[in-house]
Amino acid sequence: METLVVDHPLVAHKLTALRDVRTDSPTFRRLADELVTLLAYEATRDVRITDVTVETPVAPAHGVRLAKPHPLVVPILRAGLGMLDGMTRLLPTAEVGFLGMIRNESTLQAETYATRLPDDLSGRQCFVVDPMLATGGTLAAAVRFLFDRGAVDVTAICLLAAPEGLAYMDKVFAGSGKPVRVVTAALDERLNENGYIVPGLGDAGDRLYGVV
Ligand code: URA
């Protein structure tokens, strides 16, 4: 499994403001959106393209277009929704599938409660968005779900990652022959006893949408 920690001063600046406990929900949503766009720029570096020729007002020009089928963006509900607009801004022709997964807070295992995705993902590049890669249980289950439906490669975009989550993803997918990438703004220190990323930014869903 490949991991890319995006090293860019704008990413670091926005992430610092996102972590700040004093940042209110509207600002948090805006910053998450801006951060995703920057991460998506790196995450889509290998998006599949096809050669085309267009006519400029002057002469034919060789260029590229996104290859079909266009990518599928999959936010993991609920917190992943806060990253969707940032993705579709860069990939407006992408389709969007939804995966509802929740972490059982006692077992810390991922449970699926909703799926709205094409049945057949053959030939698809998929981009999963979920702000926090903590234990890796939810992300690994989501990625496995997409490969089971035929996805050719899966890139996960996370605002933050814990070493434990990356190690788990590596354990699950190393040697599987499946192309999996994680793109994140930072690799934090560790998980605490409640499964929160330290220093992290708290509960991403609550900070985006309030405590429900
Ligand atoms: N999910 C969150 O929202 N925050 C964490 O720190 C870990 C998992």
CSV table of C-alpha atoms in Angstrom, one decimal, residues 2 4 23 25 40 43 57 60 62 70 72 79 115 211:
chain,number,residue,atom,x,y,z
A,2,GLU,CA,1.2,3.5,-0.9
A,4,LEU,CA,1.4,10.1,0.5
A,23,THR,CA,-12.7,26.8,15.2
A,25,SER,CA,-18.5,24.5,12.6
A,40,ALA,CA,-7.5,15.8,-4.2
A,43,ALA,CA,-4.6,12.2,-5.1
A,57,PRO,CA,-9.0,29.1,-32.9
A,60,PRO,CA,-5.3,21.5,-33.8
A,62,HIS,CA,-3.2,17.6,-28.7
A,70,HIS,CA,-15.1,8.4,-15.0
A,72,LEU,CA,-16.3,7.1,-8.6
A,79,ALA,CA,-18.1,12.7,8.2
A,115,THR,CA,-24.9,1.4,0.6
A,211,VAL,CA,-23.3,16.3,18.1
